[in-house]
Amino acid sequence: MNATITGIGLMTPVGRSAPEAYDALLYGRSGIVRPPADHPIANSIELAGILPHFDAGDLVKGPDGKVMDRTVILAQLVAADALADAGLVVGDNVDPDRIGVIIGGVGGMATLEQQVLSRAERGRAAVSPYLLTGILPNMPAARVAIRHGIRGYTSSVGTACASGAQAIADAVRLIRSGEADVVVCGASEAPLFPTFAETFANARALARGWENPAEASRPFDMRRNGFVLSEGAALLVLERTEHAAARGARGYADVAGYGVNSDAHHPTAPRPDGLGAAACMRLAMASGRVRPEQVGYVNAHGTSTKLGDVAESVAIGKAFGGHQPAVSSTKALTGHMLGTSGVVEAIAAVGAITTGLLPPTYHLEDPDPACPLDHVRKEPRDVRLEYALSNSFGFGGQNVSLLLGAASTPDRRDINSEGKA
């Protein structure tokens, strides 16, 4: 049973729609900046991927809206976009009991920080009675379900930077098992607040000392010195192919397979030998009944850290053996949106399949010899793709690989097309 992507909604530092974001990834428009003086993290970190201003509308009205975390707001905005893009109306062309929601992320810690500071300053009365419904990790999914009348399987995923990709993998499993016809899945992350940003800065995990912010994130490059923390949300409408075809929907691509496993190695560091990540990629290919030589492109996790980029390069070599797929990391332009990155990078893999253009790793000027891959560099590469992989790895040794292929629906859709499903 195939699972087809029929809708996409996203908000990223490089674009508010899939065509806009993918065009930026192809042609090098970076979303990485120095935080402005009035931003909460202006005195915490040097660089960030920040969303353009947006109007939250009626989402933040009322007493509970005032303590609704940014992750919850973003999830609702992109969910509405994704459902509209898919042409789905719950209760009209999809059964409310046969559609689910799975949204990953670290939760509403920014709002919690604000409330703790308010209590320290003004005492117990400063704590909102609506705090929990603003910050709980399941609230992005729950609020989306409430807003759209979705009564099926609803859940949150908390596997660090692998959360969004794992939400997609879980959605595929629901569809394959027959438990759902449609799942809204992905992640919403808003980590740009002082305490969270400063923990990475104090660990010296973030890129630093760059005169040009746009050049700071440089996966696989010898001069890389850390990642850039970013915010964003991205959700897919994943649909049983037969369900999509019956209502005449066009598909972007299929999530043809997935792999999920654990390094069982260290709370933060990847396995240097890449065994866990390599096994995960092989699981994804086996899940889709695809041979390594059929996969022409890997959108790497590629965060621009010394250890992570090397470990992933080793893993790709082991997973594919004598076959060398083209590899790039789009975090060079987006920065690291934590769990949301895996969803945006899966969308980038979809774009590569539908357009035949691979997004390069920008700022990869001097490839690290410890990362001997077929890097796509400097400009898009024109190819014909049968399948692509998207990798996401998270703290705790969480590994997720998604296998993307051409849509099984009778009518296929180009990610650069603005036409509605």
CSV table of N, CA and C in Angstrom, one decimal, residues 310-418:
chain,number,residue,atom,x,y,z
A,310,VAL,N,31.3,13.8,9.2
A,310,VAL,CA,32.2,12.6,9.0
A,310,VAL,C,31.5,11.3,9.2
A,311,ALA,N,30.8,11.2,10.3
A,311,ALA,CA,30.0,10.0,10.6
A,311,ALA,C,29.0,9.6,9.6
A,312,GLU,N,28.3,10.7,9.1
A,312,GLU,CA,27.3,10.4,8.1
A,312,GLU,C,27.9,10.0,6.8
A,313,SER,N,29.1,10.6,6.4
A,313,SER,CA,29.8,10.2,5.2
A,313,SER,C,30.2,8.8,5.2
A,314,VAL,N,30.7,8.4,6.4
A,314,VAL,CA,31.1,7.0,6.6
A,314,VAL,C,29.9,6.1,6.4
A,315,ALA,N,28.8,6.5,7.0
A,315,ALA,CA,27.6,5.7,6.9
A,315,ALA,C,27.0,5.6,5.5
A,316,ILE,N,27.1,6.6,4.7
A,316,ILE,CA,26.6,6.6,3.3
A,316,ILE,C,27.5,5.6,2.5
A,317,GLY,N,28.8,5.7,2.8
A,317,GLY,CA,29.7,4.8,2.1
A,317,GLY,C,29.3,3.3,2.4
A,318,LYS,N,29.0,3.0,3.6
A,318,LYS,CA,28.7,1.6,4.0
A,318,LYS,C,27.3,1.2,3.5
A,319,ALA,N,26.4,2.1,3.5
A,319,ALA,CA,25.0,1.8,3.1
A,319,ALA,C,24.9,1.5,1.6
A,320,PHE,N,25.7,2.2,0.8
A,320,PHE,CA,25.6,2.1,-0.7
A,320,PHE,C,26.7,1.3,-1.3
A,321,GLY,N,27.8,0.9,-0.6
A,321,GLY,CA,28.8,0.1,-1.1
A,321,GLY,C,29.5,0.7,-2.3
A,322,GLY,N,29.6,0.0,-3.4
A,322,GLY,CA,30.2,0.5,-4.6
A,322,GLY,C,29.5,1.6,-5.4
A,323,HIS,N,28.2,1.8,-5.1
A,323,HIS,CA,27.4,2.8,-5.7
A,323,HIS,C,27.5,4.1,-5.0
A,324,GLN,N,27.8,5.2,-5.7
A,324,GLN,CA,27.9,6.5,-5.1
A,324,GLN,C,26.7,7.4,-5.5
A,325,PRO,N,25.7,7.6,-4.7
A,325,PRO,CA,24.7,8.6,-5.1
A,325,PRO,C,25.2,10.0,-4.9
A,326,ALA,N,24.6,10.9,-5.6
A,326,ALA,CA,24.9,12.3,-5.4
A,326,ALA,C,24.4,12.7,-4.0
A,327,VAL,N,25.1,13.6,-3.3
A,327,VAL,CA,24.8,14.0,-1.9
A,327,VAL,C,24.9,15.5,-1.8
A,328,SER,N,23.9,16.1,-1.1
A,328,SER,CA,24.0,17.5,-0.7
A,328,SER,C,23.3,17.7,0.6
A,329,SER,N,23.6,18.8,1.3
A,329,SER,CA,22.9,19.2,2.5
A,329,SER,C,22.4,20.6,2.3
A,330,THR,N,21.1,20.8,2.4
A,330,THR,CA,20.4,22.1,2.2
A,330,THR,C,20.4,22.9,3.5
A,331,LYS,N,21.0,22.3,4.6
A,331,LYS,CA,21.2,23.1,5.8
A,331,LYS,C,22.2,24.3,5.6
A,332,ALA,N,22.9,24.2,4.5
A,332,ALA,CA,23.8,25.3,4.2
A,332,ALA,C,23.1,26.6,4.0
A,333,LEU,N,21.8,26.5,3.7
A,333,LEU,CA,21.0,27.7,3.5
A,333,LEU,C,19.9,27.9,4.5
A,334,THR,N,19.4,26.9,5.0
A,334,THR,CA,18.3,27.0,6.0
A,334,THR,C,18.8,27.1,7.5
A,335,GLY,N,20.0,26.6,7.7
A,335,GLY,CA,20.4,26.4,9.1
A,335,GLY,C,19.7,25.1,9.6
A,336,HIS,N,19.8,24.9,10.9
A,336,HIS,CA,19.3,23.6,11.4
A,336,HIS,C,18.0,23.9,12.2
A,337,MET,N,16.9,23.6,11.6
A,337,MET,CA,15.5,23.8,12.2
A,337,MET,C,15.1,22.6,13.1
A,338,LEU,N,16.1,21.9,13.6
A,338,LEU,CA,15.8,20.7,14.5
A,338,LEU,C,14.9,19.8,13.8
A,339,GLY,N,13.8,19.3,14.5
A,339,GLY,CA,12.9,18.3,13.9
A,339,GLY,C,12.3,18.7,12.6
A,340,THR,N,12.1,20.0,12.4
A,340,THR,CA,11.5,20.5,11.1
A,340,THR,C,12.4,20.3,9.9
A,341,SER,N,13.8,20.2,10.2
A,341,SER,CA,14.7,20.1,9.1
A,341,SER,C,14.4,18.8,8.3
A,342,GLY,N,14.1,17.7,8.9
A,342,GLY,CA,13.9,16.5,8.2
A,342,GLY,C,12.7,16.5,7.3
A,343,VAL,N,11.7,17.3,7.6
A,343,VAL,CA,10.5,17.5,6.8
A,343,VAL,C,10.9,18.3,5.6
A,344,VAL,N,11.6,19.5,5.8
A,344,VAL,CA,12.0,20.3,4.7
A,344,VAL,C,12.9,19.6,3.8
A,345,GLU,N,13.8,18.8,4.3
A,345,GLU,CA,14.7,18.1,3.5
A,345,GLU,C,14.1,17.0,2.7
A,346,ALA,N,13.0,16.4,3.3
A,346,ALA,CA,12.2,15.4,2.5
A,346,ALA,C,11.5,16.1,1.3
A,347,ILE,N,11.1,17.3,1.6
A,347,ILE,CA,10.5,18.2,0.5
A,347,ILE,C,11.5,18.5,-0.5
A,348,ALA,N,12.7,18.8,-0.1
A,348,ALA,CA,13.8,19.0,-1.1
A,348,ALA,C,14.1,17.8,-1.9
A,349,ALA,N,14.0,16.6,-1.3
A,349,ALA,CA,14.2,15.4,-2.1
A,349,ALA,C,13.0,15.2,-3.1
A,350,VAL,N,11.8,15.6,-2.7
A,350,VAL,CA,10.7,15.5,-3.6
A,350,VAL,C,10.9,16.5,-4.7
A,351,GLY,N,11.4,17.7,-4.4
A,351,GLY,CA,11.7,18.6,-5.5
A,351,GLY,C,12.7,18.1,-6.5
A,352,ALA,N,13.7,17.4,-6.0
A,352,ALA,CA,14.7,16.8,-6.9
A,352,ALA,C,14.1,15.8,-7.8
A,353,ILE,N,13.1,15.0,-7.3
A,353,ILE,CA,12.5,14.0,-8.1
A,353,ILE,C,11.6,14.7,-9.2
A,354,THR,N,10.8,15.7,-8.7
A,354,THR,CA,9.8,16.2,-9.7
A,354,THR,C,10.4,17.2,-10.7
A,355,THR,N,11.5,17.8,-10.3
A,355,THR,CA,12.1,18.8,-11.3
A,355,THR,C,13.3,18.3,-12.0
A,356,GLY,N,14.0,17.2,-11.5
A,356,GLY,CA,15.2,16.7,-12.1
A,356,GLY,C,16.4,17.6,-11.8
A,357,LEU,N,16.3,18.5,-10.8
A,357,LEU,CA,17.4,19.3,-10.4
A,357,LEU,C,17.7,19.1,-8.9
A,358,LEU,N,19.0,18.8,-8.7
A,358,LEU,CA,19.5,18.5,-7.3
A,358,LEU,C,20.0,19.8,-6.7
A,359,PRO,N,19.5,20.1,-5.5
A,359,PRO,CA,20.1,21.3,-4.9
A,359,PRO,C,21.5,21.1,-4.4
A,360,PRO,N,22.4,22.0,-4.6
A,360,PRO,CA,23.8,21.8,-4.1
A,360,PRO,C,24.0,22.1,-2.6
A,361,THR,N,25.1,21.7,-2.1
A,361,THR,CA,25.6,22.2,-0.8
A,361,THR,C,26.3,23.5,-1.1
A,362,TYR,N,25.7,24.6,-0.8
A,362,TYR,CA,26.4,25.9,-1.0
A,362,TYR,C,27.5,26.1,0.1
A,363,HIS,N,28.5,26.8,-0.3
A,363,HIS,CA,29.6,27.1,0.6
A,363,HIS,C,30.5,25.9,0.8
A,364,LEU,N,30.3,24.9,0.1
A,364,LEU,CA,31.3,23.7,0.1
A,364,LEU,C,32.4,24.0,-0.8
A,365,GLU,N,33.4,24.7,-0.4
A,365,GLU,CA,34.5,25.2,-1.2
A,365,GLU,C,35.7,24.2,-1.1
A,366,ASP,N,35.9,23.6,0.0
A,366,ASP,CA,37.1,22.8,0.2
A,366,ASP,C,36.6,21.5,1.0
A,367,PRO,N,36.1,20.5,0.2
A,367,PRO,CA,35.5,19.3,0.8
A,367,PRO,C,36.5,18.6,1.8
A,368,ASP,N,36.0,18.2,2.9
A,368,ASP,CA,36.8,17.5,3.9
A,368,ASP,C,37.2,16.1,3.3
A,369,PRO,N,38.4,15.7,3.3
A,369,PRO,CA,38.8,14.4,2.7
A,369,PRO,C,38.2,13.3,3.5
A,370,ALA,N,37.8,13.5,4.8
A,370,ALA,CA,37.1,12.5,5.6
A,370,ALA,C,35.7,12.3,5.1
A,371,CYS,N,35.2,13.1,4.2
A,371,CYS,CA,33.8,13.0,3.7
A,371,CYS,C,33.9,12.8,2.2
A,372,PRO,N,34.4,11.6,1.7
A,372,PRO,CA,34.6,11.3,0.3
A,372,PRO,C,33.3,10.9,-0.4
A,373,LEU,N,32.4,11.9,-0.7
A,373,LEU,CA,31.1,11.7,-1.3
A,373,LEU,C,31.1,12.3,-2.7
A,374,ASP,N,30.0,12.0,-3.4
A,374,ASP,CA,29.8,12.7,-4.7
A,374,ASP,C,29.0,13.9,-4.4
A,375,HIS,N,29.7,15.0,-3.9
A,375,HIS,CA,29.0,16.2,-3.5
A,375,HIS,C,28.4,17.0,-4.7
A,376,VAL,N,27.2,17.4,-4.5
A,376,VAL,CA,26.7,18.4,-5.5
A,376,VAL,C,27.1,19.8,-5.0
A,377,ARG,N,27.9,20.5,-5.7
A,377,ARG,CA,28.4,21.8,-5.3
A,377,ARG,C,28.2,22.9,-6.3
A,378,LYS,N,28.1,24.1,-5.7
A,378,LYS,CA,28.2,25.4,-6.5
A,378,LYS,C,27.0,25.7,-7.3
A,379,GLU,N,26.3,24.7,-8.0
A,379,GLU,CA,25.2,24.9,-8.8
A,379,GLU,C,24.3,23.6,-8.9
A,380,PRO,N,23.0,23.8,-9.2
A,380,PRO,CA,22.2,22.6,-9.3
A,380,PRO,C,22.7,21.6,-10.3
A,381,ARG,N,22.5,20.3,-10.1
A,381,ARG,CA,22.8,19.3,-11.0
A,381,ARG,C,21.6,18.7,-11.7
A,382,ASP,N,21.6,18.6,-13.0
A,382,ASP,CA,20.5,18.2,-13.8
A,382,ASP,C,20.6,16.6,-13.9
A,383,VAL,N,19.6,15.9,-13.4
A,383,VAL,CA,19.6,14.4,-13.4
A,383,VAL,C,18.2,13.9,-13.6
A,384,ARG,N,18.2,12.6,-13.8
A,384,ARG,CA,16.9,11.9,-13.8
A,384,ARG,C,16.9,11.0,-12.6
A,385,LEU,N,16.0,11.1,-11.7
A,385,LEU,CA,16.0,10.4,-10.4
A,385,LEU,C,14.9,9.4,-10.4
A,386,GLU,N,15.2,8.2,-10.0
A,386,GLU,CA,14.2,7.2,-9.7
A,386,GLU,C,13.8,7.3,-8.2
A,387,TYR,N,14.8,7.3,-7.3
A,387,TYR,CA,14.5,7.4,-5.9
A,387,TYR,C,15.5,8.3,-5.2
A,388,ALA,N,15.1,8.9,-4.1
A,388,ALA,CA,16.0,9.7,-3.3
A,388,ALA,C,15.8,9.3,-1.8
A,389,LEU,N,16.9,9.5,-1.1
A,389,LEU,CA,16.8,9.3,0.4
A,389,LEU,C,17.0,10.7,1.1
A,390,SER,N,16.3,10.8,2.2
A,390,SER,CA,16.5,11.9,3.1
A,390,SER,C,16.9,11.4,4.5
A,391,ASN,N,18.0,11.9,5.1
A,391,ASN,CA,18.5,11.4,6.4
A,391,ASN,C,18.2,12.4,7.5
A,392,SER,N,17.8,11.9,8.6
A,392,SER,CA,17.7,12.8,9.8
A,392,SER,C,18.2,12.0,11.0
A,393,PHE,N,19.1,12.6,11.8
A,393,PHE,CA,19.7,12.0,13.0
A,393,PHE,C,19.5,12.9,14.2
A,394,GLY,N,19.2,12.3,15.3
A,394,GLY,CA,18.9,13.2,16.5
A,394,GLY,C,19.7,12.7,17.7
A,395,PHE,N,19.8,13.6,18.7
A,395,PHE,CA,20.4,13.3,20.0
A,395,PHE,C,19.8,12.0,20.5
A,396,GLY,N,20.6,11.2,21.3
A,396,GLY,CA,20.2,9.9,21.8
A,396,GLY,C,20.4,8.8,20.8
A,397,GLY,N,21.0,9.2,19.6
A,397,GLY,CA,21.3,8.1,18.6
A,397,GLY,C,20.1,7.8,17.7
A,398,GLN,N,19.1,8.7,17.6
A,398,GLN,CA,17.9,8.5,16.8
A,398,GLN,C,18.3,8.6,15.3
A,399,ASN,N,18.0,7.6,14.5
A,399,ASN,CA,18.2,7.6,13.1
A,399,ASN,C,16.9,7.4,12.3
A,400,VAL,N,16.7,8.3,11.3
A,400,VAL,CA,15.5,8.1,10.4
A,400,VAL,C,16.0,8.3,9.0
A,401,SER,N,15.6,7.5,8.1
A,401,SER,CA,15.9,7.7,6.7
A,401,SER,C,14.5,7.5,5.9
A,402,LEU,N,14.2,8.4,5.1
A,402,LEU,CA,13.0,8.3,4.3
A,402,LEU,C,13.3,8.1,2.8
A,403,LEU,N,12.7,7.2,2.2
A,403,LEU,CA,12.9,6.9,0.8
A,403,LEU,C,11.7,7.5,0.0
A,404,LEU,N,12.1,8.4,-0.9
A,404,LEU,CA,11.1,9.1,-1.8
A,404,LEU,C,11.2,8.6,-3.2
A,405,GLY,N,10.0,8.4,-3.8
A,405,GLY,CA,9.9,8.0,-5.2
A,405,GLY,C,8.8,8.8,-6.0
A,406,ALA,N,8.8,8.6,-7.3
A,406,ALA,CA,7.7,9.3,-8.1
A,406,ALA,C,6.3,8.9,-7.6
A,407,ALA,N,5.4,9.8,-7.7
A,407,ALA,CA,4.1,9.6,-7.2
A,407,ALA,C,3.3,8.5,-7.9
A,408,SER,N,2.6,7.7,-7.2
A,408,SER,CA,1.8,6.6,-7.8
A,408,SER,C,0.5,7.0,-8.3
A,409,THR,N,0.1,8.3,-8.0
A,409,THR,CA,-1.2,8.8,-8.5
A,409,THR,C,-1.2,8.9,-10.0
A,410,PRO,N,-2.4,8.8,-10.7
A,410,PRO,CA,-2.4,8.9,-12.2
A,410,PRO,C,-1.8,10.2,-12.7
A,411,ASP,N,-2.1,11.3,-11.9
A,411,ASP,CA,-1.5,12.6,-12.3
A,411,ASP,C,-0.5,13.1,-11.3
A,412,ARG,N,0.7,13.4,-11.7
A,412,ARG,CA,1.8,13.8,-10.9
A,412,ARG,C,2.0,15.3,-10.9
A,413,ARG,N,2.6,15.8,-9.8
A,413,ARG,CA,2.6,17.2,-9.6
A,413,ARG,C,4.1,17.7,-9.4
A,414,ASP,N,4.5,18.7,-10.1
A,414,ASP,CA,5.8,19.3,-9.9
A,414,ASP,C,5.8,20.2,-8.7
A,415,ILE,N,6.8,20.1,-7.9
A,415,ILE,CA,6.9,21.0,-6.7
A,415,ILE,C,7.0,22.5,-7.0
A,416,ASN,N,7.4,22.8,-8.2
A,416,ASN,CA,7.5,24.2,-8.6
A,416,ASN,C,6.2,24.7,-9.3
A,417,SER,N,5.2,23.9,-9.4
A,417,SER,CA,4.0,24.3,-9.9
A,417,SER,C,3.1,24.9,-8.8
A,418,GLU,N,2.5,26.0,-9.1
A,418,GLU,CA,1.6,26.7,-8.2
A,418,GLU,C,0.2,26.1,-8.3
